[in-house]
Structures are given as structure tokens and as C-alpha cells.
mmJSON file of the N, C-alpha and C atoms, coordinates in Angstrom:
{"data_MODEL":{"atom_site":{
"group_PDB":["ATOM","ATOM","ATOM","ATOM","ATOM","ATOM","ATOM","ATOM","ATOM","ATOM","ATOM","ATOM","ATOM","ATOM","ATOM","ATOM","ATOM","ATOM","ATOM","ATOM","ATOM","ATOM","ATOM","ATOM","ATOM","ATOM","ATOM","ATOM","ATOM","ATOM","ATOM","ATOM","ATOM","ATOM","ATOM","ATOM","ATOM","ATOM","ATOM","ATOM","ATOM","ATOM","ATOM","ATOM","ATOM","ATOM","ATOM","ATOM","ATOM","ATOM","ATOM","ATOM","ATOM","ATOM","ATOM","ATOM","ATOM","ATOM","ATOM","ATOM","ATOM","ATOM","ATOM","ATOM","ATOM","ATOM","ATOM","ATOM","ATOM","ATOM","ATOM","ATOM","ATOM","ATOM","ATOM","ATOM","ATOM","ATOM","ATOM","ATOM","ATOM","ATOM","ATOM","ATOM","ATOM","ATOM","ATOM","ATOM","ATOM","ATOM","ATOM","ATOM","ATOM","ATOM","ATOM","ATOM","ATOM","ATOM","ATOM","ATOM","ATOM","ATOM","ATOM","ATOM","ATOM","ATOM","ATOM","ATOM","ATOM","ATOM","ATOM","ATOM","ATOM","ATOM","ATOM","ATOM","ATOM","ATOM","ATOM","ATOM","ATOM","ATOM","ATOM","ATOM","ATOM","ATOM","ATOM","ATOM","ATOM","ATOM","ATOM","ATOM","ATOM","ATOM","ATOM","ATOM","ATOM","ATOM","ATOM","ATOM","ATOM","ATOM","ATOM","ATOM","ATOM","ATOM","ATOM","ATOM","ATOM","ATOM","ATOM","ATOM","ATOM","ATOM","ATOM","ATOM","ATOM","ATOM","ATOM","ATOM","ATOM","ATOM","ATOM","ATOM","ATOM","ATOM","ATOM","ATOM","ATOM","ATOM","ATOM","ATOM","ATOM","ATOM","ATOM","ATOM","ATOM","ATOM","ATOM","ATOM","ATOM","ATOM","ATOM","ATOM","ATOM","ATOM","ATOM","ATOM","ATOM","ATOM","ATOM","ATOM","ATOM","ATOM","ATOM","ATOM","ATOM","ATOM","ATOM","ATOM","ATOM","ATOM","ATOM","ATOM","ATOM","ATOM","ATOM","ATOM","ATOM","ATOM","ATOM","ATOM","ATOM","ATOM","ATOM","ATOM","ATOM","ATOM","ATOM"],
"id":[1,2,3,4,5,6,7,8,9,10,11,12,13,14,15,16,17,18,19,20,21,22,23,24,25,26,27,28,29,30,31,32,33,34,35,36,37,38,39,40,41,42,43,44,45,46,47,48,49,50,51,52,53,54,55,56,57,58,59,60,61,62,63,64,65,66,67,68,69,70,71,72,73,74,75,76,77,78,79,80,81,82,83,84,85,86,87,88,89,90,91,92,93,94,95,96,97,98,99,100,101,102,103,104,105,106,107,108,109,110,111,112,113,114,115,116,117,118,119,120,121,122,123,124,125,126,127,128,129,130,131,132,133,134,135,136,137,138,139,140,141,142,143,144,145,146,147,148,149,150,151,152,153,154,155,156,157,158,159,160,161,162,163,164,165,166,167,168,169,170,171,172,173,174,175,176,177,178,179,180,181,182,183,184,185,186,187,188,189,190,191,192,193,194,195,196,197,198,199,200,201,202,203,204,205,206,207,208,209,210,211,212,213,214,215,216,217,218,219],
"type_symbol":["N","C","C","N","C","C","N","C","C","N","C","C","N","C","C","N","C","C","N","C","C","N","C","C","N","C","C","N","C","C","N","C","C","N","C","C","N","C","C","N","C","C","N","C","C","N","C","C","N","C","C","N","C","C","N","C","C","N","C","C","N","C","C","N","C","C","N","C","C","N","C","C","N","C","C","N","C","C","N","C","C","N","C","C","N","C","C","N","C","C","N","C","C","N","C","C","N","C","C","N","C","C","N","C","C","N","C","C","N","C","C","N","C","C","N","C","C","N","C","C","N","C","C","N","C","C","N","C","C","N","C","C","N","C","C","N","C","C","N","C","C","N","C","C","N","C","C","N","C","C","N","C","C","N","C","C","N","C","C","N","C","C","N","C","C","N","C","C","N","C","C","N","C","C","N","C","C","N","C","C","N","C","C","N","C","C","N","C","C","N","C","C","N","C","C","N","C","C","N","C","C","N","C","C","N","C","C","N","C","C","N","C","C","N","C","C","N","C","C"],
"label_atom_id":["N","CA","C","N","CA","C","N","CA","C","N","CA","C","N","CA","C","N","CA","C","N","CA","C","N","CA","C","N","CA","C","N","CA","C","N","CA","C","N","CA","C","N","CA","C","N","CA","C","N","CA","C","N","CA","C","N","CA","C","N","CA","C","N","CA","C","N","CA","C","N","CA","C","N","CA","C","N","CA","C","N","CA","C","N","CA","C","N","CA","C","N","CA","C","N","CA","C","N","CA","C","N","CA","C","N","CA","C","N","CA","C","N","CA","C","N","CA","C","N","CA","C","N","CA","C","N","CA","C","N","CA","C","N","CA","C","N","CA","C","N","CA","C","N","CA","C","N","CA","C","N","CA","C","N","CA","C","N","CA","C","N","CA","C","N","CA","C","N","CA","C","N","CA","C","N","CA","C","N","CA","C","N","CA","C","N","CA","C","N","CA","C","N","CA","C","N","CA","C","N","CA","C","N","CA","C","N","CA","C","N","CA","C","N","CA","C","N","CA","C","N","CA","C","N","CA","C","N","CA","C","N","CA","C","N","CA","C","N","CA","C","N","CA","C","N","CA","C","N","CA","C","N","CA","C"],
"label_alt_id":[null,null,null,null,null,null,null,null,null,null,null,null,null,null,null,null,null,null,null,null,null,null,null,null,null,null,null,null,null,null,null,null,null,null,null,null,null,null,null,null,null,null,null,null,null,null,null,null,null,null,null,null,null,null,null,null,null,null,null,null,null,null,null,null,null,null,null,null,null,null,null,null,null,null,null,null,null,null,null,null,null,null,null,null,null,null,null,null,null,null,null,null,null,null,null,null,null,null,null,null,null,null,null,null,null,null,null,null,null,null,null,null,null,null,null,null,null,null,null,null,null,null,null,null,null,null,null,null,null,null,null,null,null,null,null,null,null,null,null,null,null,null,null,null,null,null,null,null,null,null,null,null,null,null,null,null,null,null,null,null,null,null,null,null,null,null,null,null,null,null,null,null,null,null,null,null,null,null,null,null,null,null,null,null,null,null,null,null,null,null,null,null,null,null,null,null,null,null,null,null,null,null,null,null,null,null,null,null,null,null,null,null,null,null,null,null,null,null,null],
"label_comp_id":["UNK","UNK","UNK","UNK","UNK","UNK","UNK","UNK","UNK","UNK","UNK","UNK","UNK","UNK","UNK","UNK","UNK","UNK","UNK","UNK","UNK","UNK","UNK","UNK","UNK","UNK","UNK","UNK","UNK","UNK","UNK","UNK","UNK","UNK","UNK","UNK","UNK","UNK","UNK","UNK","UNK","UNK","UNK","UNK","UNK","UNK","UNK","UNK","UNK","UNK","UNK","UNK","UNK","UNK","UNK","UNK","UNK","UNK","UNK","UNK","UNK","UNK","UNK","UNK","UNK","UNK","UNK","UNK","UNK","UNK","UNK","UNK","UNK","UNK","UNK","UNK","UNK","UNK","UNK","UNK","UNK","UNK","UNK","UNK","UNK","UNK","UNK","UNK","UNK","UNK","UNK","UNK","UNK","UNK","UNK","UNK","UNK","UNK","UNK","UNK","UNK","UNK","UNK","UNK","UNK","UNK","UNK","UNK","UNK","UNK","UNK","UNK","UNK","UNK","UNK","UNK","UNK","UNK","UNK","UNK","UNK","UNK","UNK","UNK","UNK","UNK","UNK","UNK","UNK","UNK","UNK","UNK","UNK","UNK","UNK","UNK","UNK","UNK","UNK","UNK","UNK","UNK","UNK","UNK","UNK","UNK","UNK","UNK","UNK","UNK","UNK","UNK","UNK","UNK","UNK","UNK","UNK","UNK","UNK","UNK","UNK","UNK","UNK","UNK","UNK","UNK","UNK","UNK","UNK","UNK","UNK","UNK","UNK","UNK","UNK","UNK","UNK","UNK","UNK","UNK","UNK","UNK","UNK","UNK","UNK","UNK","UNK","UNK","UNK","UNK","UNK","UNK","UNK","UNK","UNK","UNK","UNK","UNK","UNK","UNK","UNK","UNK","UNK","UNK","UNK","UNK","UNK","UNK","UNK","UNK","UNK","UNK","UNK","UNK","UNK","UNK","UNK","UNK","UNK"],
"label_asym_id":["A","A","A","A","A","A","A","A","A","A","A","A","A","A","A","A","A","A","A","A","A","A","A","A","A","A","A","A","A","A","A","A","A","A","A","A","A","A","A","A","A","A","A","A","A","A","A","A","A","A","A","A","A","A","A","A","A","A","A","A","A","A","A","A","A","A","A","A","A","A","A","A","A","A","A","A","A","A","A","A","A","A","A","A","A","A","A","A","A","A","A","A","A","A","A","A","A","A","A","A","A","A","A","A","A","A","A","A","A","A","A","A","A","A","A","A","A","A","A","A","A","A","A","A","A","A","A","A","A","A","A","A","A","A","A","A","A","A","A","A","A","A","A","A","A","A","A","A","A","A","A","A","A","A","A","A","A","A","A","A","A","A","A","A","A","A","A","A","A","A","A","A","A","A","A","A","A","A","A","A","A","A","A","A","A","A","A","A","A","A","A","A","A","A","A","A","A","A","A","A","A","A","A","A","A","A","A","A","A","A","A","A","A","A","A","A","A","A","A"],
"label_entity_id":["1","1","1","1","1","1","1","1","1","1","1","1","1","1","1","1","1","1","1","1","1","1","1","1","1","1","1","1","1","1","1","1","1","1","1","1","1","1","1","1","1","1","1","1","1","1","1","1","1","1","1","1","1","1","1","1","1","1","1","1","1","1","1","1","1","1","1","1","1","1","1","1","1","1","1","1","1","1","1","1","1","1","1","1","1","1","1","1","1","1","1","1","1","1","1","1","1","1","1","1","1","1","1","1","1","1","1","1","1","1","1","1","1","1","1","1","1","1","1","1","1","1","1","1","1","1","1","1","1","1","1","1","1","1","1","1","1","1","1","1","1","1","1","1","1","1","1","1","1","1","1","1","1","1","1","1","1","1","1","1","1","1","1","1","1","1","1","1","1","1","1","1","1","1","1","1","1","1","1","1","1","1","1","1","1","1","1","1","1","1","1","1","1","1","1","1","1","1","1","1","1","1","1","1","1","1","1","1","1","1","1","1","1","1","1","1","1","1","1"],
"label_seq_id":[1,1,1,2,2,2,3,3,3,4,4,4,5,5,5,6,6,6,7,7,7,8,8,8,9,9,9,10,10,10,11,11,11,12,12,12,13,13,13,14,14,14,15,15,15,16,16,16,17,17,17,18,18,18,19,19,19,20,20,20,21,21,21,22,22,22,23,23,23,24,24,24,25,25,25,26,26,26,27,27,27,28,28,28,29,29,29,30,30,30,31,31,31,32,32,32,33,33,33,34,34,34,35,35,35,36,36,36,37,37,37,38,38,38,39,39,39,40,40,40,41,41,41,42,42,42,43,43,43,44,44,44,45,45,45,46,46,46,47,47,47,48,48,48,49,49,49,50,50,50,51,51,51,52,52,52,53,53,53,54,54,54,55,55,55,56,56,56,57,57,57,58,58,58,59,59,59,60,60,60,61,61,61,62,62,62,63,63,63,64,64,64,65,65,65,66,66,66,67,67,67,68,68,68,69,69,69,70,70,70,71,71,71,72,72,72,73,73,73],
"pdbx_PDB_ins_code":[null,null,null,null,null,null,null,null,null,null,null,null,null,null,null,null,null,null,null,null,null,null,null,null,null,null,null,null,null,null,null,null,null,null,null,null,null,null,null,null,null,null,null,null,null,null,null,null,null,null,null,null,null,null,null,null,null,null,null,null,null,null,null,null,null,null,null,null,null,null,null,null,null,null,null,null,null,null,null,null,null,null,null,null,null,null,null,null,null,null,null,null,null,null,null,null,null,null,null,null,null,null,null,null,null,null,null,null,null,null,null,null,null,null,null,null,null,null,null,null,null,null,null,null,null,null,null,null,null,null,null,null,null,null,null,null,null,null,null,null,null,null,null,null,null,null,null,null,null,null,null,null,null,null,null,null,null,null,null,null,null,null,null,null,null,null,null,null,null,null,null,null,null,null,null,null,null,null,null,null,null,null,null,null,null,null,null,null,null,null,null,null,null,null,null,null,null,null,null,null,null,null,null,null,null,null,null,null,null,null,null,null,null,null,null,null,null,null,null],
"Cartn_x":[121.18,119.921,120.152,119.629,119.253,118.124,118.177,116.999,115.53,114.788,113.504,113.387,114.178,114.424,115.107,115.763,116.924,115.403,114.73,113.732,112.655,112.251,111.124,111.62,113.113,113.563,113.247,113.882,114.242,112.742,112.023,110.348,109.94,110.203,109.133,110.372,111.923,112.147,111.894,111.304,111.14,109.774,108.693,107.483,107.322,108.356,108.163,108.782,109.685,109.907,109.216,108.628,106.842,106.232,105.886,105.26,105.642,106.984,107.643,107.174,107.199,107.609,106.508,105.272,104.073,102.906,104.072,103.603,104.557,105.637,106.592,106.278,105.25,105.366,104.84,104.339,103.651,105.228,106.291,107.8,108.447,108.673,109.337,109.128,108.11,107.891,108.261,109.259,110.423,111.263,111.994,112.062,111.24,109.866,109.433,108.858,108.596,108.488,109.649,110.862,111.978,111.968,111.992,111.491,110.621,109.47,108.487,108.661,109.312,110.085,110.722,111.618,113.287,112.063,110.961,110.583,109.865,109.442,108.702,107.422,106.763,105.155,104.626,103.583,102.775,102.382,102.021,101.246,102.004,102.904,103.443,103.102,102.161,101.886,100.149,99.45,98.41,99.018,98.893,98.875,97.643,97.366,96.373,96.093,95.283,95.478,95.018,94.123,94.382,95.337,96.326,98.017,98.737,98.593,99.041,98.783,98.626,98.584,99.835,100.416,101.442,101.111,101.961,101.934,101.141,101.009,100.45,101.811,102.74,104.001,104.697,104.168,104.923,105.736,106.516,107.768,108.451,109.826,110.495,111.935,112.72,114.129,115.297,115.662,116.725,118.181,117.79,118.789,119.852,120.541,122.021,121.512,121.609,121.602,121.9,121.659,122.34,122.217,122.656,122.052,120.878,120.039,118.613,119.305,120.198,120.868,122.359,122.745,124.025,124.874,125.972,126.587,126.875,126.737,126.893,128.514,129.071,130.419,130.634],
"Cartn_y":[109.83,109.385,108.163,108.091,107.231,106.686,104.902,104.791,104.73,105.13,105.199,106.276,107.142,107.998,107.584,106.833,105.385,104.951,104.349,103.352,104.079,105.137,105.577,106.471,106.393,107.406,105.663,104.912,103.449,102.939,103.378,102.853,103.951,105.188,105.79,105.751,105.307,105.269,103.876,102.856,101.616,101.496,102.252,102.939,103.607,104.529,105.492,104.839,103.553,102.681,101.474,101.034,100.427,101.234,102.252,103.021,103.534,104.031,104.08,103.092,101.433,100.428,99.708,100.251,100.279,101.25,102.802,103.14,103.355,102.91,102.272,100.96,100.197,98.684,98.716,99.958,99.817,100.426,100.566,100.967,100.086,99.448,98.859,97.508,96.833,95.617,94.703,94.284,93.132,93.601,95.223,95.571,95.86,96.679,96.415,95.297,94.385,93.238,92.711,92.945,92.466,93.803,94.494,95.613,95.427,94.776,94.367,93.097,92.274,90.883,91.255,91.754,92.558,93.178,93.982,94.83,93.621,92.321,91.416,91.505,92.397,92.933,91.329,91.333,89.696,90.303,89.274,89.529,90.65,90.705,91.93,91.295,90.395,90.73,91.356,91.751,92.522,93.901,94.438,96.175,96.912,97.805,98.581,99.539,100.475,102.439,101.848,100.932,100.757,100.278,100.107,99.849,100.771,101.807,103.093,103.803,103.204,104.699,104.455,105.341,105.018,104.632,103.795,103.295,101.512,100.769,99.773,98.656,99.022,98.048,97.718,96.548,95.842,96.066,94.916,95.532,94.756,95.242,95.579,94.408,93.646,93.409,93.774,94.416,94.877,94.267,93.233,92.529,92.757,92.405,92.901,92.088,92.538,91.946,92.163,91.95,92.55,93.788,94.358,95.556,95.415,96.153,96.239,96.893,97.709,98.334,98.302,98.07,97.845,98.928,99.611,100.825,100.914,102.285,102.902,103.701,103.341,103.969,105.349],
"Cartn_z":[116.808,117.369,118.246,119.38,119.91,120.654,120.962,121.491,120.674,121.188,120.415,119.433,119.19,118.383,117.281,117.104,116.071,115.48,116.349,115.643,115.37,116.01,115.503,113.682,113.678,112.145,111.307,111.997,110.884,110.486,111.227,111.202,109.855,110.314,109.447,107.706,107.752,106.537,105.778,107.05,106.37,105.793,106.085,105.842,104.543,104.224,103.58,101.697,102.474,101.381,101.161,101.577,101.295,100.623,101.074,100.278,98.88,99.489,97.482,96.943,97.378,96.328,95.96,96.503,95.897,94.937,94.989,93.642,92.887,93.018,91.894,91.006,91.567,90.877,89.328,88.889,87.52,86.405,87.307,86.248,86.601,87.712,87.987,89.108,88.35,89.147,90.001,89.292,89.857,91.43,90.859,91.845,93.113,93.047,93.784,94.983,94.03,94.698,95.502,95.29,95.901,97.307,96.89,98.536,99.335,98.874,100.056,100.235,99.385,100.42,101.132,100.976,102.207,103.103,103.615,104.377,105.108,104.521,105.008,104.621,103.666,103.649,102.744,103.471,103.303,102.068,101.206,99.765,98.748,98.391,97.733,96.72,95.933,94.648,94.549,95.558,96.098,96.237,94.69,94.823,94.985,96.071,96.004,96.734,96.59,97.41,98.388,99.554,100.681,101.098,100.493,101.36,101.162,100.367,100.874,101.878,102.845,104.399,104.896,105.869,106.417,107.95,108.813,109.717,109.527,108.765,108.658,108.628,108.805,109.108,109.979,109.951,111.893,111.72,113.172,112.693,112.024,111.632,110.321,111.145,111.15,111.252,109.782,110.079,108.955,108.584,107.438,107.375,106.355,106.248,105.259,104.217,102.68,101.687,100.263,99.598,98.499,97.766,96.911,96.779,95.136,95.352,94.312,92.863,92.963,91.951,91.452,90.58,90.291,90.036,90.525,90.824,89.002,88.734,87.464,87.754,86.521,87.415,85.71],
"occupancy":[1.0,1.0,1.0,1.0,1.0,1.0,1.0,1.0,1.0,1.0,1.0,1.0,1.0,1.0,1.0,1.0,1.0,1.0,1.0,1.0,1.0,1.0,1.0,1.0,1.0,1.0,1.0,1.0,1.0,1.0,1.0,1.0,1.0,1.0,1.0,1.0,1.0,1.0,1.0,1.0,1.0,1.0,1.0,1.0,1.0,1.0,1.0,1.0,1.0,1.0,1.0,1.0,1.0,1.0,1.0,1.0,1.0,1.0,1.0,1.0,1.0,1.0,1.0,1.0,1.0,1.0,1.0,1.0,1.0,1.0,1.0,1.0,1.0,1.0,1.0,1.0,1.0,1.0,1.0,1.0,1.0,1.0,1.0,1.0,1.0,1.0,1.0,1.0,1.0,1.0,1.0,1.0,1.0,1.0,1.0,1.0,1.0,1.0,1.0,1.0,1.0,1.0,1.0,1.0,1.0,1.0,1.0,1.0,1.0,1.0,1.0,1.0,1.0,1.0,1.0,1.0,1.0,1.0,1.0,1.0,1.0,1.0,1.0,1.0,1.0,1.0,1.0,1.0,1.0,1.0,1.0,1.0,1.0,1.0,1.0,1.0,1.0,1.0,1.0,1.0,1.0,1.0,1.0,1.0,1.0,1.0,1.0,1.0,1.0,1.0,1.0,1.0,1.0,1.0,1.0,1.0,1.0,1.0,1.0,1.0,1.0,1.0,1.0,1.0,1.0,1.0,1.0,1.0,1.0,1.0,1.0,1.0,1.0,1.0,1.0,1.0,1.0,1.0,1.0,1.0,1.0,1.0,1.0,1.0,1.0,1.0,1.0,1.0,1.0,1.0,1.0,1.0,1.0,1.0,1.0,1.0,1.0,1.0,1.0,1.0,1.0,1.0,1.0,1.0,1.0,1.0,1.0,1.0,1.0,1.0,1.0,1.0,1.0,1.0,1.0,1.0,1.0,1.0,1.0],
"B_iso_or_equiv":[0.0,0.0,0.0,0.0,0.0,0.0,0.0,0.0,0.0,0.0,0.0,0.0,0.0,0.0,0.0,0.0,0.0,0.0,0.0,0.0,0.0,0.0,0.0,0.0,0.0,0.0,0.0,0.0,0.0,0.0,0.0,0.0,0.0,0.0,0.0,0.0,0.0,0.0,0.0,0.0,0.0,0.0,0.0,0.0,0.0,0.0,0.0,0.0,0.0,0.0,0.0,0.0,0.0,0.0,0.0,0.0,0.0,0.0,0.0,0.0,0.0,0.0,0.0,0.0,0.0,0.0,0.0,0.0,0.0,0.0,0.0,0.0,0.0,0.0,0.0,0.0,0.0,0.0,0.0,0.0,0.0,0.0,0.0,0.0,0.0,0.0,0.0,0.0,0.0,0.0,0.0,0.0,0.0,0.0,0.0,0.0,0.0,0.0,0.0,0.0,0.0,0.0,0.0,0.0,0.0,0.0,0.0,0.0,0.0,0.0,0.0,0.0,0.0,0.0,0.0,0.0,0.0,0.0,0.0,0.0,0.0,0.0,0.0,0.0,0.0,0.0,0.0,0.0,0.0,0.0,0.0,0.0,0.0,0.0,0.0,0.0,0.0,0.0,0.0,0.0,0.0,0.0,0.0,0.0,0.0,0.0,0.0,0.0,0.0,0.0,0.0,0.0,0.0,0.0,0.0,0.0,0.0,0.0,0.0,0.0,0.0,0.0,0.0,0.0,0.0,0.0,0.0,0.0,0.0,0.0,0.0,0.0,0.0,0.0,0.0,0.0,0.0,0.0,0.0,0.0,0.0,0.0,0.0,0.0,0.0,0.0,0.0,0.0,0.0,0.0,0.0,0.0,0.0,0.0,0.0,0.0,0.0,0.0,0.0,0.0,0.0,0.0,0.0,0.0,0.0,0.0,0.0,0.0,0.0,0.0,0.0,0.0,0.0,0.0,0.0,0.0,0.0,0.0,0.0],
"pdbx_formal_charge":[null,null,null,null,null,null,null,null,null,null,null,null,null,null,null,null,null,null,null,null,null,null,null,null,null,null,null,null,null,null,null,null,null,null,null,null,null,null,null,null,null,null,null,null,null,null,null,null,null,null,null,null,null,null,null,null,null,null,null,null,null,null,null,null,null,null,null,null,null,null,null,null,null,null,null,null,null,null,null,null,null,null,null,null,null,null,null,null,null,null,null,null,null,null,null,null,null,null,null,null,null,null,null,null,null,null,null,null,null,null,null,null,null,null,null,null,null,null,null,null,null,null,null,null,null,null,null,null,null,null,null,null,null,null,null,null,null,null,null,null,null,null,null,null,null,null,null,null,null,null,null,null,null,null,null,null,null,null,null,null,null,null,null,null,null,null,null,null,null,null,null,null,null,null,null,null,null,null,null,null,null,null,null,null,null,null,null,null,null,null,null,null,null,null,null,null,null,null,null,null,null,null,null,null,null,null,null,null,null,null,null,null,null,null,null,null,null,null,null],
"auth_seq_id":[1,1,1,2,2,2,3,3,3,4,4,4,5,5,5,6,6,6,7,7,7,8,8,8,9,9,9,10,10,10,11,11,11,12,12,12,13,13,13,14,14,14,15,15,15,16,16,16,17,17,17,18,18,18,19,19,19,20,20,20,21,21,21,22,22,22,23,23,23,24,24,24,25,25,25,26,26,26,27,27,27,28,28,28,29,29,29,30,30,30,31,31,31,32,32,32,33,33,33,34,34,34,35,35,35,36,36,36,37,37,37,38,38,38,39,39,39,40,40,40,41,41,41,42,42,42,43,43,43,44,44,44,45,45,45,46,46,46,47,47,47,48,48,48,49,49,49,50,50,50,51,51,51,52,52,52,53,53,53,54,54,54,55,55,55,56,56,56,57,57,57,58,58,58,59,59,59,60,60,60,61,61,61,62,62,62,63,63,63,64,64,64,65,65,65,66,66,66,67,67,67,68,68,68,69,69,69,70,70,70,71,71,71,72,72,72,73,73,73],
"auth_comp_id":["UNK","UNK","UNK","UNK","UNK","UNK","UNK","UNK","UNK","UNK","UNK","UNK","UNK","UNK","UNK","UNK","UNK","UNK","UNK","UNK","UNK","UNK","UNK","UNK","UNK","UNK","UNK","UNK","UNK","UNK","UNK","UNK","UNK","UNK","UNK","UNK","UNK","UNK","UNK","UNK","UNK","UNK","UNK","UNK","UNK","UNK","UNK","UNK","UNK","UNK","UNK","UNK","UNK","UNK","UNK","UNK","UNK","UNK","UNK","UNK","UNK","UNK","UNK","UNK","UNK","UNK","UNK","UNK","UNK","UNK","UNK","UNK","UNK","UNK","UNK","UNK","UNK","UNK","UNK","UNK","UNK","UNK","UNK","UNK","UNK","UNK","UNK","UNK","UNK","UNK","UNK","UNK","UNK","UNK","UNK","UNK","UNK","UNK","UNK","UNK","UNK","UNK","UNK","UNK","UNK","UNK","UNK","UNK","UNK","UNK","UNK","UNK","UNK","UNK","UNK","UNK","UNK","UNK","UNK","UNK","UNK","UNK","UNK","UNK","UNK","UNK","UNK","UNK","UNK","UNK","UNK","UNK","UNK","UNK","UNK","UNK","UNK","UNK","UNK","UNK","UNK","UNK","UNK","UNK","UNK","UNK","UNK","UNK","UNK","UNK","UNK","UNK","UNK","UNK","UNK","UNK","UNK","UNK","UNK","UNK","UNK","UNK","UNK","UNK","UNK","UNK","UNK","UNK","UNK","UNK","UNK","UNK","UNK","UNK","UNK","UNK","UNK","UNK","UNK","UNK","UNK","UNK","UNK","UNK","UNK","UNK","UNK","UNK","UNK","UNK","UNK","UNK","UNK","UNK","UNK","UNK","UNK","UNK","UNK","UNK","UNK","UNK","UNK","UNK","UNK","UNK","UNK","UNK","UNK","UNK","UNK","UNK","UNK","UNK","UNK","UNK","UNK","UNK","UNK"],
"auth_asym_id":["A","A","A","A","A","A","A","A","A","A","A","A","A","A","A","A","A","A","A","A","A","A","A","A","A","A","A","A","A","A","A","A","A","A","A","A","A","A","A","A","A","A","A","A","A","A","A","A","A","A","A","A","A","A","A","A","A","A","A","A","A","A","A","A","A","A","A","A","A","A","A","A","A","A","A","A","A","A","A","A","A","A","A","A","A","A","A","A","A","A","A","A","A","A","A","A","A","A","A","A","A","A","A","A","A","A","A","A","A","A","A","A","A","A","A","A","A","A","A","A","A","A","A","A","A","A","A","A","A","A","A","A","A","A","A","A","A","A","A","A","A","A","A","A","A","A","A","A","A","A","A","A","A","A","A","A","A","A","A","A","A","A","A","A","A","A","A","A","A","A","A","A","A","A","A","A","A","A","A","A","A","A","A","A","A","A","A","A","A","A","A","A","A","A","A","A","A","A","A","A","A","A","A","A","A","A","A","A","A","A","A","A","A","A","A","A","A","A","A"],
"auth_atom_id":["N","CA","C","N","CA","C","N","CA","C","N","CA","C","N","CA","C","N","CA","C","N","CA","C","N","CA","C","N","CA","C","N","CA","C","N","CA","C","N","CA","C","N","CA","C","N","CA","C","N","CA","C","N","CA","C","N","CA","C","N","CA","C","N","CA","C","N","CA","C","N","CA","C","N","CA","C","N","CA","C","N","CA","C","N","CA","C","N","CA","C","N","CA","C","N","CA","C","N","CA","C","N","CA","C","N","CA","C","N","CA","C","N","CA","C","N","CA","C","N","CA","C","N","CA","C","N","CA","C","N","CA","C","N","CA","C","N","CA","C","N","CA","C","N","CA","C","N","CA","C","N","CA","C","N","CA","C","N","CA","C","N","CA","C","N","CA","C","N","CA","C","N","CA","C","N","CA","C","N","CA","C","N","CA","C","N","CA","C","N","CA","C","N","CA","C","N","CA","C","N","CA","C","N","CA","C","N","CA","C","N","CA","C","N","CA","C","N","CA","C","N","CA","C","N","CA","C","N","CA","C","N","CA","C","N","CA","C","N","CA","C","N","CA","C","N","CA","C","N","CA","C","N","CA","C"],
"pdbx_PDB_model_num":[1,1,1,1,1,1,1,1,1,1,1,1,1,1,1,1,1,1,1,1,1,1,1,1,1,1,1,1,1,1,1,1,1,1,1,1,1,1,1,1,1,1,1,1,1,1,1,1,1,1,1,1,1,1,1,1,1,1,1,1,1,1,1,1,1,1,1,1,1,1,1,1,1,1,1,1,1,1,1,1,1,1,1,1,1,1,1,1,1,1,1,1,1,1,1,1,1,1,1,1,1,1,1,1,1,1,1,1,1,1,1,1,1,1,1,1,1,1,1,1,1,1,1,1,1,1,1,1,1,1,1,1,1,1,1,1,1,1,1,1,1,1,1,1,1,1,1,1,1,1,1,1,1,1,1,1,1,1,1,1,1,1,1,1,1,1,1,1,1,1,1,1,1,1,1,1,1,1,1,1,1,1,1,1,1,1,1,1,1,1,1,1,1,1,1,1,1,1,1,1,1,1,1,1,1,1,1,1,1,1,1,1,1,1,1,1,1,1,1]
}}}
């Protein structure tokens, strides 16, 4: 992919993980909250079904950081 085709995939998977990590927060809280810091989403301790639509996420800079899960070997 390139071009606007790169960002329009990185948009809708950075989207689609907002969205996971807001109806994930009732198993897994902590984590979630640490995904919508990394995505930048204002207020991530404000869970609620109007922040479930998709397309409501500016934009996104994607930064390197640590990983959320610890490799199971």
C-alpha cells in the first residue's frame, strides 16, 4: 500500500482499536486505558456507546512503545 491507501488502512486499524478498547474496558481495564492513551483519545476514563461509532478519531501519530502484553513462550 501506498500513499493514501497506507493511511487510509492505518486509520481505519487505529479506529477499529479504539473501538476494541472500549468494549474491552469492563475485562480488562488497565489495559484499555493504556490503548486510548497510545491512540491519544481525550478522556479515556469516559466509557460510553456514543464513542462507539467509527470515524470519530483525529488523527492518530504512531509512536513506538512498549508492548501491552508480555510474550508467553
Amino acid at each position: 500500500l501506498k500513499g493514501a491507501e497506507s493511511n487510509n488502512a492505518l486509520y481505519t486499524i487505529a479506529a477499529s482499536l479504539r473501538i476494541s478498547a472500549l468494549l474491552l474496558h469492563a475485562f480488562i481495564p488497565e489495559t484499555s486505558k493504556e490503548i486510548l492513551v497510545r491512540l491519544e483519545e481525550a478522556d479515556e476514563n469516559r466509557i460510553s456507546a456514543s464513542r462507539l461509532k467509527f470515524g470519530l478519531l483525529g488523527s492518530v501519530k504512531i509512536k513506538k512503545s512498549e508492548h501491552l502484553f508480555t510474550k508467553i513462550v
